[in-house]
Coordinates of C-alpha atoms and ligand atoms in Angstrom, one line a residue:
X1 CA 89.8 116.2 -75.7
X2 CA 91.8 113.8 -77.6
X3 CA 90.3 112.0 -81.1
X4 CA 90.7 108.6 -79.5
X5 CA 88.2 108.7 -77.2
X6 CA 85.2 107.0 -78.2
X7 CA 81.4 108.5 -77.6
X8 CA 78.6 106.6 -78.0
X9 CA 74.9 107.6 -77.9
X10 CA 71.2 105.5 -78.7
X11 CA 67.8 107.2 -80.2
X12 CA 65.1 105.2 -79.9
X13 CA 63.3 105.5 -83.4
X14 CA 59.7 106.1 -82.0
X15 CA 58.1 109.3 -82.3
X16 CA 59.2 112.1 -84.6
X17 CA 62.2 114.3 -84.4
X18 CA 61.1 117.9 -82.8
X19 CA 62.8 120.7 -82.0
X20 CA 63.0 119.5 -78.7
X21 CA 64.8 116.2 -79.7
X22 CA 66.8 118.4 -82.2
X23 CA 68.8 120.6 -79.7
X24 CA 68.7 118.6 -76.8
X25 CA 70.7 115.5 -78.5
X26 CA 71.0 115.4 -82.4
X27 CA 72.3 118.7 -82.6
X28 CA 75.1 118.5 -79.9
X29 CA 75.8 114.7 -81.9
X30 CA 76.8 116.4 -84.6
X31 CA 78.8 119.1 -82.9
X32 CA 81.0 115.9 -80.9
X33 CA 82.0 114.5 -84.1
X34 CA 84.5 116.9 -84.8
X35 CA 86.4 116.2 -81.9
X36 CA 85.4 112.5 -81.1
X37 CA 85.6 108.7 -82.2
X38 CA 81.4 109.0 -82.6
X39 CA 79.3 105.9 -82.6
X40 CA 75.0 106.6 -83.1
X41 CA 72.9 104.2 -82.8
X42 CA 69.4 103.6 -83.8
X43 CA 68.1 101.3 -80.5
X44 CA 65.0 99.4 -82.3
X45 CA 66.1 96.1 -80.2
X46 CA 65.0 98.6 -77.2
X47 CA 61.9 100.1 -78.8
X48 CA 60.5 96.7 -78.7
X49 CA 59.3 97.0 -75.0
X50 CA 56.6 99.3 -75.5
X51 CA 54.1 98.6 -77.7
X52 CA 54.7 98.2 -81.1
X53 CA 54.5 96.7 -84.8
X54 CA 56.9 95.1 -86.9
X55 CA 56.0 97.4 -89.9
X56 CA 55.8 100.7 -87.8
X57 CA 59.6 99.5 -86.1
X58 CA 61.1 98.9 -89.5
X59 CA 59.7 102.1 -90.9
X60 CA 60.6 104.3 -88.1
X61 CA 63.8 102.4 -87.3
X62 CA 64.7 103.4 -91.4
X63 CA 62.9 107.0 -90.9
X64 CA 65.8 107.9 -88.1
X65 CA 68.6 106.7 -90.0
X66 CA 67.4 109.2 -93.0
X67 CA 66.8 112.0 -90.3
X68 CA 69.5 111.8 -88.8
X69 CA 71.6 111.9 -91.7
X70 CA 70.1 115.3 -92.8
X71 CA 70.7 116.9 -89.8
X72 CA 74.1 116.6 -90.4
X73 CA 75.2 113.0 -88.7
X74 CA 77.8 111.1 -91.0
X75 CA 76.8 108.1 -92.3
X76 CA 80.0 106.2 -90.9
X77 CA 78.7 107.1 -87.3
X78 CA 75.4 105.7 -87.5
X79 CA 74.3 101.8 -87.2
X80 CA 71.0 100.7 -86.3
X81 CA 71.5 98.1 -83.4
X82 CA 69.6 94.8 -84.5
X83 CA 72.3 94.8 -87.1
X84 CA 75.0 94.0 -84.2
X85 CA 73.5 91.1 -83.0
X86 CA 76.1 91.0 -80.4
X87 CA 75.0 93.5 -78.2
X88 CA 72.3 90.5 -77.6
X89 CA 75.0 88.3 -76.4
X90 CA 76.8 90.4 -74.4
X91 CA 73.2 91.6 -73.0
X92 CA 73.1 88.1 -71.5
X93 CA 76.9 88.0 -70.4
X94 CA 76.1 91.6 -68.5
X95 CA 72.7 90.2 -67.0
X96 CA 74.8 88.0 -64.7
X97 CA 76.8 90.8 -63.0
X98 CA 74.0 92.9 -62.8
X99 CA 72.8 93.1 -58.9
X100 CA 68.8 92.1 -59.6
X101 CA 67.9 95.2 -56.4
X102 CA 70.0 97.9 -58.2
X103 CA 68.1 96.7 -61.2
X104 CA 64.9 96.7 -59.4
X105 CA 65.6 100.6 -58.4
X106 CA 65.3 102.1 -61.9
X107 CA 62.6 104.8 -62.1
X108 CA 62.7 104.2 -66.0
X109 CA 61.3 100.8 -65.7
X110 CA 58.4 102.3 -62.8
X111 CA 57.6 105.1 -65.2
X112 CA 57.5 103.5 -68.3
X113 CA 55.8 100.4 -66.8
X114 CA 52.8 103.2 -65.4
X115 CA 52.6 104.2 -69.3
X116 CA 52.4 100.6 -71.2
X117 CA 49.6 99.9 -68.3
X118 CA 47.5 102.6 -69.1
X119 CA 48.3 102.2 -72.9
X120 CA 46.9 99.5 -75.5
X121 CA 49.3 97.0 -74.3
X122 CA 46.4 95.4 -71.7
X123 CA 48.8 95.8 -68.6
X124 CA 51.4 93.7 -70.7
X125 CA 54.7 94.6 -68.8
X126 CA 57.4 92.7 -70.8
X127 CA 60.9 91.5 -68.6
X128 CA 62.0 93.5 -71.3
X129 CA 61.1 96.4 -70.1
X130 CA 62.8 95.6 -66.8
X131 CA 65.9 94.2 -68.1
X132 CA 66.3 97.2 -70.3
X133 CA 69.1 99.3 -69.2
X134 CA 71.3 96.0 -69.1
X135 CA 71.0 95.9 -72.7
X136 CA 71.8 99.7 -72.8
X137 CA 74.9 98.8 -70.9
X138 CA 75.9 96.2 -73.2
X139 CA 75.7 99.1 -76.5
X140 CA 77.6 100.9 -74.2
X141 CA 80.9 98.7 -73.0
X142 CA 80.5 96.5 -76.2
X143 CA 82.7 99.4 -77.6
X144 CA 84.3 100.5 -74.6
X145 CA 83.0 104.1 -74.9
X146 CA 84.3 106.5 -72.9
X147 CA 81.3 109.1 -73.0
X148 CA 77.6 109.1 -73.3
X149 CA 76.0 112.1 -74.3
X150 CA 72.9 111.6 -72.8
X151 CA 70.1 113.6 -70.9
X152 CA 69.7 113.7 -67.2
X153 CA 67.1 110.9 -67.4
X154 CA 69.7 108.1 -68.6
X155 CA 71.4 109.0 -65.2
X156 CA 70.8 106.1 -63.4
X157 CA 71.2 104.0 -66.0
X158 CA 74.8 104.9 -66.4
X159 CA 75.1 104.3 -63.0
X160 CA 73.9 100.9 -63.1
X161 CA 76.7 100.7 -66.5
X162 CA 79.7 101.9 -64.3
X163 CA 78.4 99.3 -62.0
X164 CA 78.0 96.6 -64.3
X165 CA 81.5 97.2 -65.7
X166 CA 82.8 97.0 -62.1
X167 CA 81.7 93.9 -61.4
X168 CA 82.7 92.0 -64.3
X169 CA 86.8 94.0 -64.1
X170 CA 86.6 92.0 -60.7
X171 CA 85.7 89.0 -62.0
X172 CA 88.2 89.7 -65.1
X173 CA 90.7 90.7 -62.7
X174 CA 91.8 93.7 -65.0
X175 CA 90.3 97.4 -66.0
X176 CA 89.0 95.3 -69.2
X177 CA 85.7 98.1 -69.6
X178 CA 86.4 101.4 -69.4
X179 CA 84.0 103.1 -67.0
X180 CA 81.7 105.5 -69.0
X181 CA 80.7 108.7 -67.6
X182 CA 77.2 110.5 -68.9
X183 CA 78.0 113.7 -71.1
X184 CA 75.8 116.5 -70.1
X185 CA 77.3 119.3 -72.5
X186 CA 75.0 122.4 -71.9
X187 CA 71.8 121.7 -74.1
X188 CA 68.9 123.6 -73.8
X189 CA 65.9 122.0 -72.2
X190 CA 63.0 123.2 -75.2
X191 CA 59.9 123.2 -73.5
X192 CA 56.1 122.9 -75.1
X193 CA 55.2 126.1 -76.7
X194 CA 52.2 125.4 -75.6
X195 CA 52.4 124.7 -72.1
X196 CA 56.1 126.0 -71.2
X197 CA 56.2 124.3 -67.7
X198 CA 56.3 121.3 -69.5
X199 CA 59.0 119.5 -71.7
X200 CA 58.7 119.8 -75.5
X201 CA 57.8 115.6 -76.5
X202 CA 55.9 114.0 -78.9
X203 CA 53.8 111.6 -76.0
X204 CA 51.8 114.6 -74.6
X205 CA 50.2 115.5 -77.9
X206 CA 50.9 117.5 -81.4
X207 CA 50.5 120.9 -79.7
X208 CA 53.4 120.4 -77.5
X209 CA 56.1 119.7 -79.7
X210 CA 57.2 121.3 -83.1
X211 CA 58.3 118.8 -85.8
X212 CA 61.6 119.4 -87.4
X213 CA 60.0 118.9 -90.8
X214 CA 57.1 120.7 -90.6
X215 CA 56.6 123.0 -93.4
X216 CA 57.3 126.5 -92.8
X217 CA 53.5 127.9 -92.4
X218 CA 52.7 124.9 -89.6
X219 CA 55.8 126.1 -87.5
X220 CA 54.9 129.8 -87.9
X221 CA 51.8 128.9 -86.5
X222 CA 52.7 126.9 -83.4
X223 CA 55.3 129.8 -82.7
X224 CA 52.7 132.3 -82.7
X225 CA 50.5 130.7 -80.7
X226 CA 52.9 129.6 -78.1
X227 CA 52.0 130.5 -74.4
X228 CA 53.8 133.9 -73.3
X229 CA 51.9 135.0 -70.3
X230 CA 51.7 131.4 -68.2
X231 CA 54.4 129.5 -66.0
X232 CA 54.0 131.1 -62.5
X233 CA 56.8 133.5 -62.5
X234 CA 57.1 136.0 -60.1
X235 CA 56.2 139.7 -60.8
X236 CA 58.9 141.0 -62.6
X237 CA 60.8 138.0 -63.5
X238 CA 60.5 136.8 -67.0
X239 CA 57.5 134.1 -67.4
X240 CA 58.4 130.4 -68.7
X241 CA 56.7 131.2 -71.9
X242 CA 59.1 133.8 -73.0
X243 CA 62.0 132.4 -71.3
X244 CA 61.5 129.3 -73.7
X245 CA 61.1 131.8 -76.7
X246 CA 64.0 133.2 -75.8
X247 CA 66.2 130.0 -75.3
X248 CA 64.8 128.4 -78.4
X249 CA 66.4 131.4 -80.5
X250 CA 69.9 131.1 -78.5
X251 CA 69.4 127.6 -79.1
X252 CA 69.3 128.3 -83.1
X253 CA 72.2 130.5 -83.4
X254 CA 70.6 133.9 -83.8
X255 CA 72.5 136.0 -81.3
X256 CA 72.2 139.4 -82.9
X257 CA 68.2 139.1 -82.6
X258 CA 68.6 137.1 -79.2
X259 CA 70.4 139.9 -78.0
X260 CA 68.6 142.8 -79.0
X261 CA 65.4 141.4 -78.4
X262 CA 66.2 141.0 -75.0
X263 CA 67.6 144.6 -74.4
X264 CA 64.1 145.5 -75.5
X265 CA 62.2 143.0 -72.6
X266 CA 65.1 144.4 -70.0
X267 CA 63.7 148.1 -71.4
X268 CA 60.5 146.6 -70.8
X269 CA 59.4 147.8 -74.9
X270 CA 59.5 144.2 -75.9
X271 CA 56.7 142.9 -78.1
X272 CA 55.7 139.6 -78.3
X273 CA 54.8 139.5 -81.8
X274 CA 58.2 140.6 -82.8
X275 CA 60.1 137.8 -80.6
X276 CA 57.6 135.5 -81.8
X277 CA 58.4 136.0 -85.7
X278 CA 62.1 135.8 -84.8
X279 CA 61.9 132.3 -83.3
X280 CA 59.9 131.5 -86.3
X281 CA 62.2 132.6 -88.6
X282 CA 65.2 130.7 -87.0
X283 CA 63.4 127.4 -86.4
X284 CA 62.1 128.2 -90.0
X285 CA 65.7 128.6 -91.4
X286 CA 66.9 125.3 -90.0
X287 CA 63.7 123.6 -91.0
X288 CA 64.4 124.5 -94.6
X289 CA 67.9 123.4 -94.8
X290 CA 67.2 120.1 -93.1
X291 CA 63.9 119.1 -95.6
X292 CA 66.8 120.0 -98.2
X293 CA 69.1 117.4 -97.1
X294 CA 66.0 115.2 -96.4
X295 CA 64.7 115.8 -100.3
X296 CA 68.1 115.0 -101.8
X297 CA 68.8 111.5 -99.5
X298 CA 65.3 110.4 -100.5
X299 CA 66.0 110.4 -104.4
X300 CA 67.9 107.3 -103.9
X301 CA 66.9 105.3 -100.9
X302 CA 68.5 102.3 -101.6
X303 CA 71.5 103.9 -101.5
X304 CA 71.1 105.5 -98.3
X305 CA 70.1 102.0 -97.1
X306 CA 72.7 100.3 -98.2
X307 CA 75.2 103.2 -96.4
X308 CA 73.8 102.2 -93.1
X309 CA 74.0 98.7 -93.7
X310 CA 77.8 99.5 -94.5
X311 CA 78.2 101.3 -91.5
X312 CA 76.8 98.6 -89.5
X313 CA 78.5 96.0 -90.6
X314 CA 82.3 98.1 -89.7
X315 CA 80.9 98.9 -86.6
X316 CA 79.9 95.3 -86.2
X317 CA 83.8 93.9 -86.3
X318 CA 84.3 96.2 -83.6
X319 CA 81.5 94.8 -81.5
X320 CA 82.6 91.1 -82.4
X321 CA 86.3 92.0 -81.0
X322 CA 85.1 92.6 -77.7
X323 CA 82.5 89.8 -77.0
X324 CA 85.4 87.7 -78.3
X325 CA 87.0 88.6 -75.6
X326 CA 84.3 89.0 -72.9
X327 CA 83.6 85.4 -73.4
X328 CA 87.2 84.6 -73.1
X329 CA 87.2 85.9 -69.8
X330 CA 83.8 84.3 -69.1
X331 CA 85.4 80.8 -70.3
X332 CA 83.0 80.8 -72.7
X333 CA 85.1 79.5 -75.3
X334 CA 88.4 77.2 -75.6
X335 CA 90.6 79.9 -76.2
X336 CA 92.0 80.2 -72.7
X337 CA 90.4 77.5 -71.3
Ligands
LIG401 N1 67.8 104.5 -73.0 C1 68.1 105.6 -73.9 C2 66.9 106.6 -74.0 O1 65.8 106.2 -73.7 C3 68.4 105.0 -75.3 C4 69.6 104.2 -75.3 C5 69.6 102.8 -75.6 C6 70.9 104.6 -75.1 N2 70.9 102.4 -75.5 C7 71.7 103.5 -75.3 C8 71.5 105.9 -74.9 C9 73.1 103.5 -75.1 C10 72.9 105.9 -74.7 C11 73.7 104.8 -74.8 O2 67.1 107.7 -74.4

């Protein structure tokens, strides 16, 4: 995998950052930026089409940023999109070669539609909301990325991307977007400690997901009580419960306990209480060190602020390159034409 190759990702800055959120995505970010061209963005221009308020988008837009910068993500990688305006244009350039039924297909826009219906919103469905992954396409080819690292979920959206890009190379009459292809690096799926047939998120409740920054007695807790005896599995076979137990301490690096915790369950001598206190402890450790980097970035948040509005503006000129030259093609302006 060559350094030149360019990955770019979006988090939408809603909801807190838990465990599940941690290794599915921010985790495996930082891992790709030893080997990759990195670009992480902040998508607040997308978080607009659920419900929301300006002071709670600014706030939780500027939460992320810090966040993600403790976990370990370099400051030169991260922008927050309303700062590249230009994804906006290009969002408008897209909207013309994207086919109206593939767009109509999404199962994001059905599900998420369902949600804002039954929410505060009063059945308000924005065009937003529909015309969503275009906009997601544009952050995507406005930089020409190779990869997404993305869950399964964006899928389709990618799909509809490729598709996108397709269409306008025809019209272009050259391979001017590359193609970008989803990157679905083995991340564990984290499920709710509390109801393990479910996924770990913030929407179905506090219960069901453990918050990176919680202090160290509040994850203890939620580990001990998590569900070890539910999940349907078949006699003999391991229950989802402590399947999710056991994945969530592979998932934070402790192989020595992982591994002799589990030759105890295969000698059927395991206790829950002692696998229980080992997750703890490893969520615990990581917990710690993160809140350490968090403490530290928050003595000076102007600072911090003004790193990301650095970033931003670098990744900007990179941005303004290409729609330069999508709206070339486009005859958009007299440079051709
Ligand atoms: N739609 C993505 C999600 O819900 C967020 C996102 C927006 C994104 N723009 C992106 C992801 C570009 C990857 C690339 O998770």
């Amino acid at each position: 995998m060559s350094q030149n190759k360019t990955i770019l990702s979006g988090i939408q800055p809603t909801g807190k950052l838990h465990f599940g959120r941690y290794f599915g995505a921010v985790e495996n970010w930082k891992r790709l930026q030893e080997e990759y061209d990195c670009l992480y963005m902040v998508v607040n221009y997308h978080a607009m089409t659920m419900p929301f308020t300006a002071k709670a988008l600014a706030e939780n837009s500027w939460e992320l940023c810090f966040n993600l910068l403790a976990c370990g993500i370099k400051a030169e990688n991260i922008f927050i999109q309303s700062l590249v305006p230009e994804h906006v244009e290009l969002n408008w350039i897209l909207n013309c070669f994207t086919g109206y039924g593939m767009l109509s297909r999404m199962t994001q826009f059905k599900d998420k539609s369902q949600q804002n219906e039954e929410s505060g919103s009063e059945g308000f469905i924005s065009a937003g909301l529909f015309t969503y992954p275009v906009l997601q396409a544009a952050d995507i080819l406005i930089y020409r990325a190779h990869y997404v690292p993305v869950g399964k979920d964006q899928e389709q959206h990618l799909e509809l991307t490729r598709n996108i890009a397709q269409r306008f190379n025809n019209f272009a009459g050259r391979e001017f977007f590359p193609t970008p292809e989803g990157l679905y690096t083995k991340v564990p799926k984290v499920m709710s400690t509390a109801d393990p047939t479910r996924k770990m998120s913030a929407s179905l409740g506090d219960k069901h997901n453990i918050d990176v920054f919680a202090d160290d007695n509040r994850i203890r807790k939620q580990v001990r009580s998590a569900v070890t005896d539910a999940g349907g599995a078949d006699a003999g076979a391991m229950s989802a419960g402590v399947s999710n137990l056991f994945s969530l301490l592979d998932a934070s690096g402790n192989a020595e306990a992982h591994a002799s915790l589990l030759a105890d369950y295969e000698a059927g001598a395991l206790q829950y209480a002692d696998l229980k206190e080992a997750v703890a402890d490893s969520l615990i450790a990581i917990s710690r060190e993160i809140r350490e980097n968090l403490a530290e970035l928050k003595k000076d948040r102007k600072a911090v602020k003004d790193q990301i509005k650095q970033s931003s503006a670098d990744i900007r000129k990179r941005a303004q390159e290409t729609l330069r030259e999508a709206k070339d093609i486009c005859g958009l302006m007299n440079v051709r034409f």
